Structure formats: structure tokens, C-alpha cells
């Protein structure tokens, strides 16, 4: 199943894209749609996607804003735009394909075939995580993250160098896209096991995981065995 998000602000164009994708992929596709950057952000928070079909001009907003965020995600992106002159900039940000409007059905079918092949080859496992900074999005290698802590509607990324960064996705959402080295040890903690040193038993049957640098994090009882196996 290919989970797809179509981001297009012209209703008729959006309907055509969705219809063609359904015709080409049939039951192999689950399709959601959005008409603005805010709607797209909401959709990306709600579900994990495999493929983004993105217009670059969204009610006066620049789709490149979303494209830059997508660099740190595990999904692939196909740009569908009338602005063919922006193709080189899009490819520089790692898009899988660029379809110039108007496009024939055969061209979309070709792009979707590439997306299916790329998804089968890459699987899950983001190598970069995007965090907001004053002047835009900064990309952090996931190996720089020691552990991640729930912080209300956000998460706090605790880095190997001691810094702390806020992220706008929940622990559940991050766990779905990060590499297997990241293990949920508690409802509030997701840990990079490459940075873990030892499992410690405390009084009352409580457990804590000691990280490099000395920080100790609580381990839920139901997760102790999984943590112990990863430390072997």
C-alpha cells in the first residue's frame, strides 16, 4: 500500500490528480489531499506517507517551504507544477520527479512507477530530522540524537553534544520514521540505543537506562525485556 498526499490548491486539478492516481494504482494507493501548506502540515502530522505530490504555488504560498521540510523525511516527493524553470532547484532538494503542467496520464504513470520502486528499495529510516530555527529549517543527522522526550504536543531532542532542540512531531510519529536504533523505552522516551550503556535495577522493581554521559532515563516495565535484548 502506497500512502500518498496530494497538495494542490486548484480543486479541478487536484480532483484530476487524485482520479488518475486511483486509476493507475487502484487499491495499491491510499490518498489524502490538501489545498494549503497548513492543511499539508496537518495531514503530515496525522499519518505517515510514502509519497508527496506537490504543487509549488499554493494560494500565493511557496511549495518550496514544504519541500525543504521534506528533505528530512522518509517519503519521496514528485513535484507537479506549471513553473518548469524551478525543476533544477527542486531536484537539488532531492525530489524524485518533476511533472510540468499540463501533463499526460502516461507521464504521471511513469512517475508513480518510479515512486513505487524507490519506496520498495529505501524502506523506512530517516537519516535527517528537521528542526525550526529563526531563519528556517535546520537539518540534524539522527546519529546526533541521544534520546527524545515527549514535551506536550511537541518533542524535545536531546543531542549527543548536550544541546536540546524542539521538534513539532510526537514520539509516535517520530518512532514510525526513525531507524531501528531508536527504541521506545517508556511512554515519554525514545532512545538511540547506540548511545545507551547499561540497564539498572532500582528498588520496587523500577528500571533506569544509563546513557553515555551519565543521564539516567526511566524504563517502563513492559519494555524492559526489549531494552535488555538490545543491550546484549
mmCIF file with all atom_site columns, C-alpha atoms in Angstrom:
data_model
loop_
_atom_site.group_PDB
_atom_site.id
_atom_site.type_symbol
_atom_site.label_atom_id
_atom_site.label_alt_id
_atom_site.label_comp_id
_atom_site.label_asym_id
_atom_site.label_entity_id
_atom_site.label_seq_id
_atom_site.pdbx_PDB_ins_code
_atom_site.Cartn_x
_atom_site.Cartn_y
_atom_site.Cartn_z
_atom_site.occupancy
_atom_site.B_iso_or_equiv
_atom_site.pdbx_formal_charge
_atom_site.auth_seq_id
_atom_site.auth_comp_id
_atom_site.auth_asym_id
_atom_site.auth_atom_id
_atom_site.pdbx_PDB_model_num
ATOM 1   C CA . UNK A 1 1   ? 0.000   0.000  0.000   1.00 0.00 ? 1   UNK A CA 1
ATOM 2   C CA . UNK A 1 2   ? 1.378   3.407  -1.032  1.00 0.00 ? 2   UNK A CA 1
ATOM 3   C CA . UNK A 1 3   ? 0.239   6.234  1.261   1.00 0.00 ? 3   UNK A CA 1
ATOM 4   C CA . UNK A 1 4   ? 0.011   9.395  -0.842  1.00 0.00 ? 4   UNK A CA 1
ATOM 5   C CA . UNK A 1 5   ? -0.620  13.069 -0.058  1.00 0.00 ? 5   UNK A CA 1
ATOM 6   C CA . UNK A 1 6   ? -1.670  15.358 -2.939  1.00 0.00 ? 6   UNK A CA 1
ATOM 7   C CA . UNK A 1 7   ? -1.034  19.050 -2.235  1.00 0.00 ? 7   UNK A CA 1
ATOM 8   C CA . UNK A 1 8   ? -2.730  21.182 -4.900  1.00 0.00 ? 8   UNK A CA 1
ATOM 9   C CA . UNK A 1 9   ? -4.782  24.377 -4.430  1.00 0.00 ? 9   UNK A CA 1
ATOM 10  C CA . UNK A 1 10  ? -6.833  24.245 -7.660  1.00 0.00 ? 10  UNK A CA 1
ATOM 11  C CA . UNK A 1 11  ? -9.861  21.977 -6.958  1.00 0.00 ? 11  UNK A CA 1
ATOM 12  C CA . UNK A 1 12  ? -10.278 20.694 -10.519 1.00 0.00 ? 12  UNK A CA 1
ATOM 13  C CA . UNK A 1 13  ? -6.581  19.952 -10.880 1.00 0.00 ? 13  UNK A CA 1
ATOM 14  C CA . UNK A 1 14  ? -6.500  18.258 -7.500  1.00 0.00 ? 14  UNK A CA 1
ATOM 15  C CA . UNK A 1 15  ? -9.507  16.104 -8.437  1.00 0.00 ? 15  UNK A CA 1
ATOM 16  C CA . UNK A 1 16  ? -7.848  15.096 -11.726 1.00 0.00 ? 16  UNK A CA 1
ATOM 17  C CA . UNK A 1 17  ? -4.614  14.107 -9.997  1.00 0.00 ? 17  UNK A CA 1
ATOM 18  C CA . UNK A 1 18  ? -6.442  12.054 -7.367  1.00 0.00 ? 18  UNK A CA 1
ATOM 19  C CA . UNK A 1 19  ? -8.592  10.379 -10.039 1.00 0.00 ? 19  UNK A CA 1
ATOM 20  C CA . UNK A 1 20  ? -5.601  9.495  -12.218 1.00 0.00 ? 20  UNK A CA 1
ATOM 21  C CA . UNK A 1 21  ? -3.638  8.140  -9.261  1.00 0.00 ? 21  UNK A CA 1
ATOM 22  C CA . UNK A 1 22  ? -6.594  5.915  -8.330  1.00 0.00 ? 22  UNK A CA 1
ATOM 23  C CA . UNK A 1 23  ? -6.892  4.710  -11.939 1.00 0.00 ? 23  UNK A CA 1
ATOM 24  C CA . UNK A 1 24  ? -3.179  3.948  -12.202 1.00 0.00 ? 24  UNK A CA 1
ATOM 25  C CA . UNK A 1 25  ? -2.557  2.393  -8.786  1.00 0.00 ? 25  UNK A CA 1
ATOM 26  C CA . UNK A 1 26  ? -6.021  1.107  -7.866  1.00 0.00 ? 26  UNK A CA 1
ATOM 27  C CA . UNK A 1 27  ? -6.238  -0.448 -4.367  1.00 0.00 ? 27  UNK A CA 1
ATOM 28  C CA . UNK A 1 28  ? -2.454  -0.155 -4.008  1.00 0.00 ? 28  UNK A CA 1
ATOM 29  C CA . UNK A 1 29  ? -2.883  3.534  -3.067  1.00 0.00 ? 29  UNK A CA 1
ATOM 30  C CA . UNK A 1 30  ? -4.342  5.325  -0.058  1.00 0.00 ? 30  UNK A CA 1
ATOM 31  C CA . UNK A 1 31  ? -4.776  9.001  -0.989  1.00 0.00 ? 31  UNK A CA 1
ATOM 32  C CA . UNK A 1 32  ? -5.213  12.118 1.141   1.00 0.00 ? 32  UNK A CA 1
ATOM 33  C CA . UNK A 1 33  ? -5.281  15.697 -0.176  1.00 0.00 ? 33  UNK A CA 1
ATOM 34  C CA . UNK A 1 34  ? -4.588  19.245 0.971   1.00 0.00 ? 34  UNK A CA 1
ATOM 35  C CA . UNK A 1 35  ? -5.017  22.709 -0.567  1.00 0.00 ? 35  UNK A CA 1
ATOM 36  C CA . UNK A 1 36  ? -2.612  24.796 1.526   1.00 0.00 ? 36  UNK A CA 1
ATOM 37  C CA . UNK A 1 37  ? 0.637   24.491 3.453   1.00 0.00 ? 37  UNK A CA 1
ATOM 38  C CA . UNK A 1 38  ? -1.254  24.482 6.756   1.00 0.00 ? 38  UNK A CA 1
ATOM 39  C CA . UNK A 1 39  ? -3.528  21.686 5.544   1.00 0.00 ? 39  UNK A CA 1
ATOM 40  C CA . UNK A 1 40  ? -0.497  19.752 4.325   1.00 0.00 ? 40  UNK A CA 1
ATOM 41  C CA . UNK A 1 41  ? 1.252   20.156 7.700   1.00 0.00 ? 41  UNK A CA 1
ATOM 42  C CA . UNK A 1 42  ? -1.856  18.858 9.473   1.00 0.00 ? 42  UNK A CA 1
ATOM 43  C CA . UNK A 1 43  ? -2.043  15.860 7.148   1.00 0.00 ? 43  UNK A CA 1
ATOM 44  C CA . UNK A 1 44  ? 1.634   15.025 7.668   1.00 0.00 ? 44  UNK A CA 1
ATOM 45  C CA . UNK A 1 45  ? 1.174   15.127 11.434  1.00 0.00 ? 45  UNK A CA 1
ATOM 46  C CA . UNK A 1 46  ? -1.820  12.776 11.270  1.00 0.00 ? 46  UNK A CA 1
ATOM 47  C CA . UNK A 1 47  ? -0.274  10.000 9.202   1.00 0.00 ? 47  UNK A CA 1
ATOM 48  C CA . UNK A 1 48  ? 2.914   8.595  7.762   1.00 0.00 ? 48  UNK A CA 1
ATOM 49  C CA . UNK A 1 49  ? 3.097   8.938  3.980   1.00 0.00 ? 49  UNK A CA 1
ATOM 50  C CA . UNK A 1 50  ? 5.250   7.306  1.326   1.00 0.00 ? 50  UNK A CA 1
ATOM 51  C CA . UNK A 1 51  ? 4.773   9.835  -1.467  1.00 0.00 ? 51  UNK A CA 1
ATOM 52  C CA . UNK A 1 52  ? 4.057   13.568 -1.669  1.00 0.00 ? 52  UNK A CA 1
ATOM 53  C CA . UNK A 1 53  ? 2.619   15.029 -4.904  1.00 0.00 ? 53  UNK A CA 1
ATOM 54  C CA . UNK A 1 54  ? 3.295   18.741 -4.545  1.00 0.00 ? 54  UNK A CA 1
ATOM 55  C CA . UNK A 1 55  ? 2.324   21.883 -6.427  1.00 0.00 ? 55  UNK A CA 1
ATOM 56  C CA . UNK A 1 56  ? 4.727   24.798 -5.934  1.00 0.00 ? 56  UNK A CA 1
ATOM 57  C CA . UNK A 1 57  ? 2.219   27.668 -5.997  1.00 0.00 ? 57  UNK A CA 1
ATOM 58  C CA . UNK A 1 58  ? -0.367  27.238 -3.236  1.00 0.00 ? 58  UNK A CA 1
ATOM 59  C CA . UNK A 1 59  ? -2.726  30.198 -2.890  1.00 0.00 ? 59  UNK A CA 1
ATOM 60  C CA . UNK A 1 60  ? 0.257   32.517 -3.088  1.00 0.00 ? 60  UNK A CA 1
ATOM 61  C CA . UNK A 1 61  ? 2.365   30.341 -0.755  1.00 0.00 ? 61  UNK A CA 1
ATOM 62  C CA . UNK A 1 62  ? 5.585   28.797 -2.000  1.00 0.00 ? 62  UNK A CA 1
ATOM 63  C CA . UNK A 1 63  ? 5.539   24.996 -2.061  1.00 0.00 ? 63  UNK A CA 1
ATOM 64  C CA . UNK A 1 64  ? 9.307   25.071 -1.672  1.00 0.00 ? 64  UNK A CA 1
ATOM 65  C CA . UNK A 1 65  ? 8.670   25.774 2.015   1.00 0.00 ? 65  UNK A CA 1
ATOM 66  C CA . UNK A 1 66  ? 7.171   22.296 2.350   1.00 0.00 ? 66  UNK A CA 1
ATOM 67  C CA . UNK A 1 67  ? 9.748   20.817 0.011   1.00 0.00 ? 67  UNK A CA 1
ATOM 68  C CA . UNK A 1 68  ? 12.598  21.976 2.249   1.00 0.00 ? 68  UNK A CA 1
ATOM 69  C CA . UNK A 1 69  ? 10.936  20.323 5.254   1.00 0.00 ? 69  UNK A CA 1
ATOM 70  C CA . UNK A 1 70  ? 10.506  17.126 3.223   1.00 0.00 ? 70  UNK A CA 1
ATOM 71  C CA . UNK A 1 71  ? 14.291  16.809 2.870   1.00 0.00 ? 71  UNK A CA 1
ATOM 72  C CA . UNK A 1 72  ? 14.373  15.418 6.413   1.00 0.00 ? 72  UNK A CA 1
ATOM 73  C CA . UNK A 1 73  ? 11.514  12.970 5.863   1.00 0.00 ? 73  UNK A CA 1
ATOM 74  C CA . UNK A 1 74  ? 11.448  9.402  4.618   1.00 0.00 ? 74  UNK A CA 1
ATOM 75  C CA . UNK A 1 75  ? 8.765   9.940  1.958   1.00 0.00 ? 75  UNK A CA 1
ATOM 76  C CA . UNK A 1 76  ? 9.537   10.681 -1.679  1.00 0.00 ? 76  UNK A CA 1
ATOM 77  C CA . UNK A 1 77  ? 8.306   13.783 -3.481  1.00 0.00 ? 77  UNK A CA 1
ATOM 78  C CA . UNK A 1 78  ? 7.031   14.347 -7.016  1.00 0.00 ? 78  UNK A CA 1
ATOM 79  C CA . UNK A 1 79  ? 6.573   18.000 -7.927  1.00 0.00 ? 79  UNK A CA 1
ATOM 80  C CA . UNK A 1 80  ? 3.667   18.855 -10.268 1.00 0.00 ? 80  UNK A CA 1
ATOM 81  C CA . UNK A 1 81  ? 3.962   22.480 -11.351 1.00 0.00 ? 81  UNK A CA 1
ATOM 82  C CA . UNK A 1 82  ? 3.479   24.878 -14.245 1.00 0.00 ? 82  UNK A CA 1
ATOM 83  C CA . UNK A 1 83  ? 6.794   26.504 -13.282 1.00 0.00 ? 83  UNK A CA 1
ATOM 84  C CA . UNK A 1 84  ? 9.165   24.223 -15.165 1.00 0.00 ? 84  UNK A CA 1
ATOM 85  C CA . UNK A 1 85  ? 12.007  26.701 -14.640 1.00 0.00 ? 85  UNK A CA 1
ATOM 86  C CA . UNK A 1 86  ? 12.072  25.629 -10.967 1.00 0.00 ? 86  UNK A CA 1
ATOM 87  C CA . UNK A 1 87  ? 12.815  21.994 -11.771 1.00 0.00 ? 87  UNK A CA 1
ATOM 88  C CA . UNK A 1 88  ? 16.565  22.287 -11.173 1.00 0.00 ? 88  UNK A CA 1
ATOM 89  C CA . UNK A 1 89  ? 16.016  23.823 -7.731  1.00 0.00 ? 89  UNK A CA 1
ATOM 90  C CA . UNK A 1 90  ? 13.530  21.062 -6.909  1.00 0.00 ? 90  UNK A CA 1
ATOM 91  C CA . UNK A 1 91  ? 15.899  18.288 -7.962  1.00 0.00 ? 91  UNK A CA 1
ATOM 92  C CA . UNK A 1 92  ? 18.621  19.904 -5.836  1.00 0.00 ? 92  UNK A CA 1
ATOM 93  C CA . UNK A 1 93  ? 16.359  19.229 -2.838  1.00 0.00 ? 93  UNK A CA 1
ATOM 94  C CA . UNK A 1 94  ? 16.078  15.567 -3.728  1.00 0.00 ? 94  UNK A CA 1
ATOM 95  C CA . UNK A 1 95  ? 12.678  15.288 -5.444  1.00 0.00 ? 95  UNK A CA 1
ATOM 96  C CA . UNK A 1 96  ? 12.063  12.021 -7.244  1.00 0.00 ? 96  UNK A CA 1
ATOM 97  C CA . UNK A 1 97  ? 10.463  13.551 -10.346 1.00 0.00 ? 97  UNK A CA 1
ATOM 98  C CA . UNK A 1 98  ? 9.123   16.833 -11.759 1.00 0.00 ? 98  UNK A CA 1
ATOM 99  C CA . UNK A 1 99  ? 5.960   16.926 -13.880 1.00 0.00 ? 99  UNK A CA 1
ATOM 100 C CA . UNK A 1 100 ? 5.321   20.130 -15.824 1.00 0.00 ? 100 UNK A CA 1
ATOM 101 C CA . UNK A 1 101 ? 1.649   21.136 -16.143 1.00 0.00 ? 101 UNK A CA 1
ATOM 102 C CA . UNK A 1 102 ? -0.221  20.181 -18.197 1.00 0.00 ? 102 UNK A CA 1
ATOM 103 C CA . UNK A 1 103 ? 0.943   16.566 -18.096 1.00 0.00 ? 103 UNK A CA 1
ATOM 104 C CA . UNK A 1 104 ? -0.425  13.418 -19.800 1.00 0.00 ? 104 UNK A CA 1
ATOM 105 C CA . UNK A 1 105 ? -1.615  10.372 -17.897 1.00 0.00 ? 105 UNK A CA 1
ATOM 106 C CA . UNK A 1 106 ? 1.339   8.349  -19.203 1.00 0.00 ? 106 UNK A CA 1
ATOM 107 C CA . UNK A 1 107 ? 3.812   10.794 -17.648 1.00 0.00 ? 107 UNK A CA 1
ATOM 108 C CA . UNK A 1 108 ? 2.144   10.524 -14.224 1.00 0.00 ? 108 UNK A CA 1
ATOM 109 C CA . UNK A 1 109 ? 2.103   6.720  -14.539 1.00 0.00 ? 109 UNK A CA 1
ATOM 110 C CA . UNK A 1 110 ? 5.848   6.782  -15.203 1.00 0.00 ? 110 UNK A CA 1
ATOM 111 C CA . UNK A 1 111 ? 6.488   8.948  -12.140 1.00 0.00 ? 111 UNK A CA 1
ATOM 112 C CA . UNK A 1 112 ? 4.339   6.720  -9.919  1.00 0.00 ? 112 UNK A CA 1
ATOM 113 C CA . UNK A 1 113 ? 6.191   3.628  -11.143 1.00 0.00 ? 113 UNK A CA 1
ATOM 114 C CA . UNK A 1 114 ? 9.467   5.266  -10.105 1.00 0.00 ? 114 UNK A CA 1
ATOM 115 C CA . UNK A 1 115 ? 7.978   6.128  -6.721  1.00 0.00 ? 115 UNK A CA 1
ATOM 116 C CA . UNK A 1 116 ? 6.857   2.550  -6.085  1.00 0.00 ? 116 UNK A CA 1
ATOM 117 C CA . UNK A 1 117 ? 10.311  1.224  -6.981  1.00 0.00 ? 117 UNK A CA 1
ATOM 118 C CA . UNK A 1 118 ? 12.070  3.811  -4.804  1.00 0.00 ? 118 UNK A CA 1
ATOM 119 C CA . UNK A 1 119 ? 9.794   3.062  -1.840  1.00 0.00 ? 119 UNK A CA 1
ATOM 120 C CA . UNK A 1 120 ? 10.468  -0.671 -2.085  1.00 0.00 ? 120 UNK A CA 1
ATOM 121 C CA . UNK A 1 121 ? 14.216  -0.043 -2.140  1.00 0.00 ? 121 UNK A CA 1
ATOM 122 C CA . UNK A 1 122 ? 14.501  2.574  0.596   1.00 0.00 ? 122 UNK A CA 1
ATOM 123 C CA . UNK A 1 123 ? 12.029  1.432  3.244   1.00 0.00 ? 123 UNK A CA 1
ATOM 124 C CA . UNK A 1 124 ? 11.828  3.390  6.498   1.00 0.00 ? 124 UNK A CA 1
ATOM 125 C CA . UNK A 1 125 ? 14.663  5.073  8.344   1.00 0.00 ? 125 UNK A CA 1
ATOM 126 C CA . UNK A 1 126 ? 15.112  8.835  8.178   1.00 0.00 ? 126 UNK A CA 1
ATOM 127 C CA . UNK A 1 127 ? 18.739  9.945  8.295   1.00 0.00 ? 127 UNK A CA 1
ATOM 128 C CA . UNK A 1 128 ? 17.943  13.616 8.944   1.00 0.00 ? 128 UNK A CA 1
ATOM 129 C CA . UNK A 1 129 ? 15.466  15.390 11.212  1.00 0.00 ? 129 UNK A CA 1
ATOM 130 C CA . UNK A 1 130 ? 14.334  18.961 10.531  1.00 0.00 ? 130 UNK A CA 1
ATOM 131 C CA . UNK A 1 131 ? 14.107  21.459 13.404  1.00 0.00 ? 131 UNK A CA 1
ATOM 132 C CA . UNK A 1 132 ? 12.851  25.020 13.274  1.00 0.00 ? 132 UNK A CA 1
ATOM 133 C CA . UNK A 1 133 ? 15.334  27.845 13.661  1.00 0.00 ? 133 UNK A CA 1
ATOM 134 C CA . UNK A 1 134 ? 14.856  31.617 13.437  1.00 0.00 ? 134 UNK A CA 1
ATOM 135 C CA . UNK A 1 135 ? 15.919  31.688 9.793   1.00 0.00 ? 135 UNK A CA 1
ATOM 136 C CA . UNK A 1 136 ? 14.286  28.463 8.625   1.00 0.00 ? 136 UNK A CA 1
ATOM 137 C CA . UNK A 1 137 ? 14.690  24.708 8.994   1.00 0.00 ? 137 UNK A CA 1
ATOM 138 C CA . UNK A 1 138 ? 17.974  23.156 10.134  1.00 0.00 ? 138 UNK A CA 1
ATOM 139 C CA . UNK A 1 139 ? 18.719  19.500 9.359   1.00 0.00 ? 139 UNK A CA 1
ATOM 140 C CA . UNK A 1 140 ? 20.165  17.299 12.112  1.00 0.00 ? 140 UNK A CA 1
ATOM 141 C CA . UNK A 1 141 ? 21.697  13.860 11.441  1.00 0.00 ? 141 UNK A CA 1
ATOM 142 C CA . UNK A 1 142 ? 19.769  11.312 13.506  1.00 0.00 ? 142 UNK A CA 1
ATOM 143 C CA . UNK A 1 143 ? 23.076  9.949  14.822  1.00 0.00 ? 143 UNK A CA 1
ATOM 144 C CA . UNK A 1 144 ? 23.460  13.262 16.682  1.00 0.00 ? 144 UNK A CA 1
ATOM 145 C CA . UNK A 1 145 ? 20.355  12.485 18.772  1.00 0.00 ? 145 UNK A CA 1
ATOM 146 C CA . UNK A 1 146 ? 20.882  10.625 22.076  1.00 0.00 ? 146 UNK A CA 1
ATOM 147 C CA . UNK A 1 147 ? 17.246  10.456 23.164  1.00 0.00 ? 147 UNK A CA 1
ATOM 148 C CA . UNK A 1 148 ? 13.880  12.090 22.541  1.00 0.00 ? 148 UNK A CA 1
ATOM 149 C CA . UNK A 1 149 ? 11.408  13.131 25.241  1.00 0.00 ? 149 UNK A CA 1
ATOM 150 C CA . UNK A 1 150 ? 7.699   13.911 24.974  1.00 0.00 ? 150 UNK A CA 1
ATOM 151 C CA . UNK A 1 151 ? 7.040   17.596 25.652  1.00 0.00 ? 151 UNK A CA 1
ATOM 152 C CA . UNK A 1 152 ? 3.299   18.305 25.384  1.00 0.00 ? 152 UNK A CA 1
ATOM 153 C CA . UNK A 1 153 ? 2.302   18.461 21.717  1.00 0.00 ? 153 UNK A CA 1
ATOM 154 C CA . UNK A 1 154 ? 5.994   18.566 20.783  1.00 0.00 ? 154 UNK A CA 1
ATOM 155 C CA . UNK A 1 155 ? 9.111   16.527 21.475  1.00 0.00 ? 155 UNK A CA 1
ATOM 156 C CA . UNK A 1 156 ? 12.497  17.553 22.850  1.00 0.00 ? 156 UNK A CA 1
ATOM 157 C CA . UNK A 1 157 ? 15.516  16.184 21.008  1.00 0.00 ? 157 UNK A CA 1
ATOM 158 C CA . UNK A 1 158 ? 18.447  15.710 23.406  1.00 0.00 ? 158 UNK A CA 1
ATOM 159 C CA . UNK A 1 159 ? 21.622  15.742 21.359  1.00 0.00 ? 159 UNK A CA 1
ATOM 160 C CA . UNK A 1 160 ? 24.896  13.958 21.939  1.00 0.00 ? 160 UNK A CA 1
ATOM 161 C CA . UNK A 1 161 ? 26.632  17.320 22.385  1.00 0.00 ? 161 UNK A CA 1
ATOM 162 C CA . UNK A 1 162 ? 24.282  18.283 25.235  1.00 0.00 ? 162 UNK A CA 1
ATOM 163 C CA . UNK A 1 163 ? 22.065  20.682 23.280  1.00 0.00 ? 163 UNK A CA 1
ATOM 164 C CA . UNK A 1 164 ? 18.271  20.429 23.260  1.00 0.00 ? 164 UNK A CA 1
ATOM 165 C CA . UNK A 1 165 ? 16.059  21.104 20.247  1.00 0.00 ? 165 UNK A CA 1
ATOM 166 C CA . UNK A 1 166 ? 12.268  21.186 19.983  1.00 0.00 ? 166 UNK A CA 1
ATOM 167 C CA . UNK A 1 167 ? 10.525  19.199 17.260  1.00 0.00 ? 167 UNK A CA 1
ATOM 168 C CA . UNK A 1 168 ? 6.920   19.544 16.090  1.00 0.00 ? 168 UNK A CA 1
ATOM 169 C CA . UNK A 1 169 ? 6.142   15.813 15.768  1.00 0.00 ? 169 UNK A CA 1
ATOM 170 C CA . UNK A 1 170 ? 5.012   13.446 18.512  1.00 0.00 ? 170 UNK A CA 1
ATOM 171 C CA . UNK A 1 171 ? 7.014   10.481 19.792  1.00 0.00 ? 171 UNK A CA 1
ATOM 172 C CA . UNK A 1 172 ? 4.666   8.089  17.983  1.00 0.00 ? 172 UNK A CA 1
ATOM 173 C CA . UNK A 1 173 ? 5.188   9.920  14.685  1.00 0.00 ? 173 UNK A CA 1
ATOM 174 C CA . UNK A 1 174 ? 8.978   10.029 15.072  1.00 0.00 ? 174 UNK A CA 1
ATOM 175 C CA . UNK A 1 175 ? 9.142   6.372  16.038  1.00 0.00 ? 175 UNK A CA 1
ATOM 176 C CA . UNK A 1 176 ? 7.475   5.482  12.742  1.00 0.00 ? 176 UNK A CA 1
ATOM 177 C CA . UNK A 1 177 ? 10.159  7.147  10.621  1.00 0.00 ? 177 UNK A CA 1
ATOM 178 C CA . UNK A 1 178 ? 13.405  6.874  12.612  1.00 0.00 ? 178 UNK A CA 1
ATOM 179 C CA . UNK A 1 179 ? 15.872  3.971  12.163  1.00 0.00 ? 179 UNK A CA 1
ATOM 180 C CA . UNK A 1 180 ? 15.586  0.770  14.202  1.00 0.00 ? 180 UNK A CA 1
ATOM 181 C CA . UNK A 1 181 ? 18.319  2.017  16.557  1.00 0.00 ? 181 UNK A CA 1
ATOM 182 C CA . UNK A 1 182 ? 15.656  4.219  18.171  1.00 0.00 ? 182 UNK A CA 1
ATOM 183 C CA . UNK A 1 183 ? 13.702  2.200  20.740  1.00 0.00 ? 183 UNK A CA 1
ATOM 184 C CA . UNK A 1 184 ? 10.709  3.262  22.852  1.00 0.00 ? 184 UNK A CA 1
ATOM 185 C CA . UNK A 1 185 ? 11.747  2.595  26.465  1.00 0.00 ? 185 UNK A CA 1
ATOM 186 C CA . UNK A 1 186 ? 8.884   4.487  28.131  1.00 0.00 ? 186 UNK A CA 1
ATOM 187 C CA . UNK A 1 187 ? 5.701   6.269  27.073  1.00 0.00 ? 187 UNK A CA 1
ATOM 188 C CA . UNK A 1 188 ? 7.679   9.524  27.287  1.00 0.00 ? 188 UNK A CA 1
ATOM 189 C CA . UNK A 1 189 ? 11.088  8.461  25.950  1.00 0.00 ? 189 UNK A CA 1
ATOM 190 C CA . UNK A 1 190 ? 12.507  7.248  22.639  1.00 0.00 ? 190 UNK A CA 1
ATOM 191 C CA . UNK A 1 191 ? 16.196  6.343  22.859  1.00 0.00 ? 191 UNK A CA 1
ATOM 192 C CA . UNK A 1 192 ? 19.036  5.928  20.388  1.00 0.00 ? 192 UNK A CA 1
ATOM 193 C CA . UNK A 1 193 ? 20.365  2.611  21.694  1.00 0.00 ? 193 UNK A CA 1
ATOM 194 C CA . UNK A 1 194 ? 23.768  3.367  20.187  1.00 0.00 ? 194 UNK A CA 1
ATOM 195 C CA . UNK A 1 195 ? 24.068  5.945  22.984  1.00 0.00 ? 195 UNK A CA 1
ATOM 196 C CA . UNK A 1 196 ? 22.898  3.608  25.798  1.00 0.00 ? 196 UNK A CA 1
ATOM 197 C CA . UNK A 1 197 ? 25.330  1.996  28.250  1.00 0.00 ? 197 UNK A CA 1
ATOM 198 C CA . UNK A 1 198 ? 23.550  -0.104 30.874  1.00 0.00 ? 198 UNK A CA 1
ATOM 199 C CA . UNK A 1 199 ? 20.172  -1.132 32.309  1.00 0.00 ? 199 UNK A CA 1
ATOM 200 C CA . UNK A 1 200 ? 19.979  -0.562 36.051  1.00 0.00 ? 200 UNK A CA 1
ATOM 201 C CA . UNK A 1 201 ? 17.557  -2.129 38.542  1.00 0.00 ? 201 UNK A CA 1
ATOM 202 C CA . UNK A 1 202 ? 16.261  0.038  41.384  1.00 0.00 ? 202 UNK A CA 1
ATOM 203 C CA . UNK A 1 203 ? 14.156  -0.733 44.448  1.00 0.00 ? 203 UNK A CA 1
ATOM 204 C CA . UNK A 1 204 ? 10.496  -1.554 43.928  1.00 0.00 ? 204 UNK A CA 1
ATOM 205 C CA . UNK A 1 205 ? 11.115  -3.235 40.576  1.00 0.00 ? 205 UNK A CA 1
ATOM 206 C CA . UNK A 1 206 ? 11.914  0.014  38.799  1.00 0.00 ? 206 UNK A CA 1
ATOM 207 C CA . UNK A 1 207 ? 14.426  0.241  35.973  1.00 0.00 ? 207 UNK A CA 1
ATOM 208 C CA . UNK A 1 208 ? 16.543  3.008  34.520  1.00 0.00 ? 208 UNK A CA 1
ATOM 209 C CA . UNK A 1 209 ? 18.684  3.169  31.387  1.00 0.00 ? 209 UNK A CA 1
ATOM 210 C CA . UNK A 1 210 ? 22.061  4.869  31.785  1.00 0.00 ? 210 UNK A CA 1
ATOM 211 C CA . UNK A 1 211 ? 23.136  6.839  28.743  1.00 0.00 ? 211 UNK A CA 1
ATOM 212 C CA . UNK A 1 212 ? 26.617  7.904  27.708  1.00 0.00 ? 212 UNK A CA 1
ATOM 213 C CA . UNK A 1 213 ? 27.397  10.995 29.710  1.00 0.00 ? 213 UNK A CA 1
ATOM 214 C CA . UNK A 1 214 ? 25.635  9.677  32.814  1.00 0.00 ? 214 UNK A CA 1
ATOM 215 C CA . UNK A 1 215 ? 21.989  10.656 32.259  1.00 0.00 ? 215 UNK A CA 1
ATOM 216 C CA . UNK A 1 216 ? 19.541  8.026  33.536  1.00 0.00 ? 216 UNK A CA 1
ATOM 217 C CA . UNK A 1 217 ? 16.122  7.578  31.934  1.00 0.00 ? 217 UNK A CA 1
ATOM 218 C CA . UNK A 1 218 ? 13.110  5.603  33.254  1.00 0.00 ? 218 UNK A CA 1
ATOM 219 C CA . UNK A 1 219 ? 12.236  2.318  31.551  1.00 0.00 ? 219 UNK A CA 1
ATOM 220 C CA . UNK A 1 220 ? 8.644   1.062  31.531  1.00 0.00 ? 220 UNK A CA 1
ATOM 221 C CA . UNK A 1 221 ? 8.234   -2.455 32.953  1.00 0.00 ? 221 UNK A CA 1
ATOM 222 C CA . UNK A 1 222 ? 6.632   -3.735 29.763  1.00 0.00 ? 222 UNK A CA 1
ATOM 223 C CA . UNK A 1 223 ? 9.663   -2.543 27.770  1.00 0.00 ? 223 UNK A CA 1
ATOM 224 C CA . UNK A 1 224 ? 12.449  -3.913 29.972  1.00 0.00 ? 224 UNK A CA 1
ATOM 225 C CA . UNK A 1 225 ? 12.956  -7.149 28.021  1.00 0.00 ? 225 UNK A CA 1
ATOM 226 C CA . UNK A 1 226 ? 13.197  -5.356 24.677  1.00 0.00 ? 226 UNK A CA 1
ATOM 227 C CA . UNK A 1 227 ? 15.763  -2.924 26.123  1.00 0.00 ? 227 UNK A CA 1
ATOM 228 C CA . UNK A 1 228 ? 17.761  -5.759 27.688  1.00 0.00 ? 228 UNK A CA 1
ATOM 229 C CA . UNK A 1 229 ? 17.897  -7.612 24.355  1.00 0.00 ? 229 UNK A CA 1
ATOM 230 C CA . UNK A 1 230 ? 19.136  -4.517 22.535  1.00 0.00 ? 230 UNK A CA 1
ATOM 231 C CA . UNK A 1 231 ? 21.966  -4.075 25.052  1.00 0.00 ? 231 UNK A CA 1
ATOM 232 C CA . UNK A 1 232 ? 23.314  -7.617 24.597  1.00 0.00 ? 232 UNK A CA 1
#
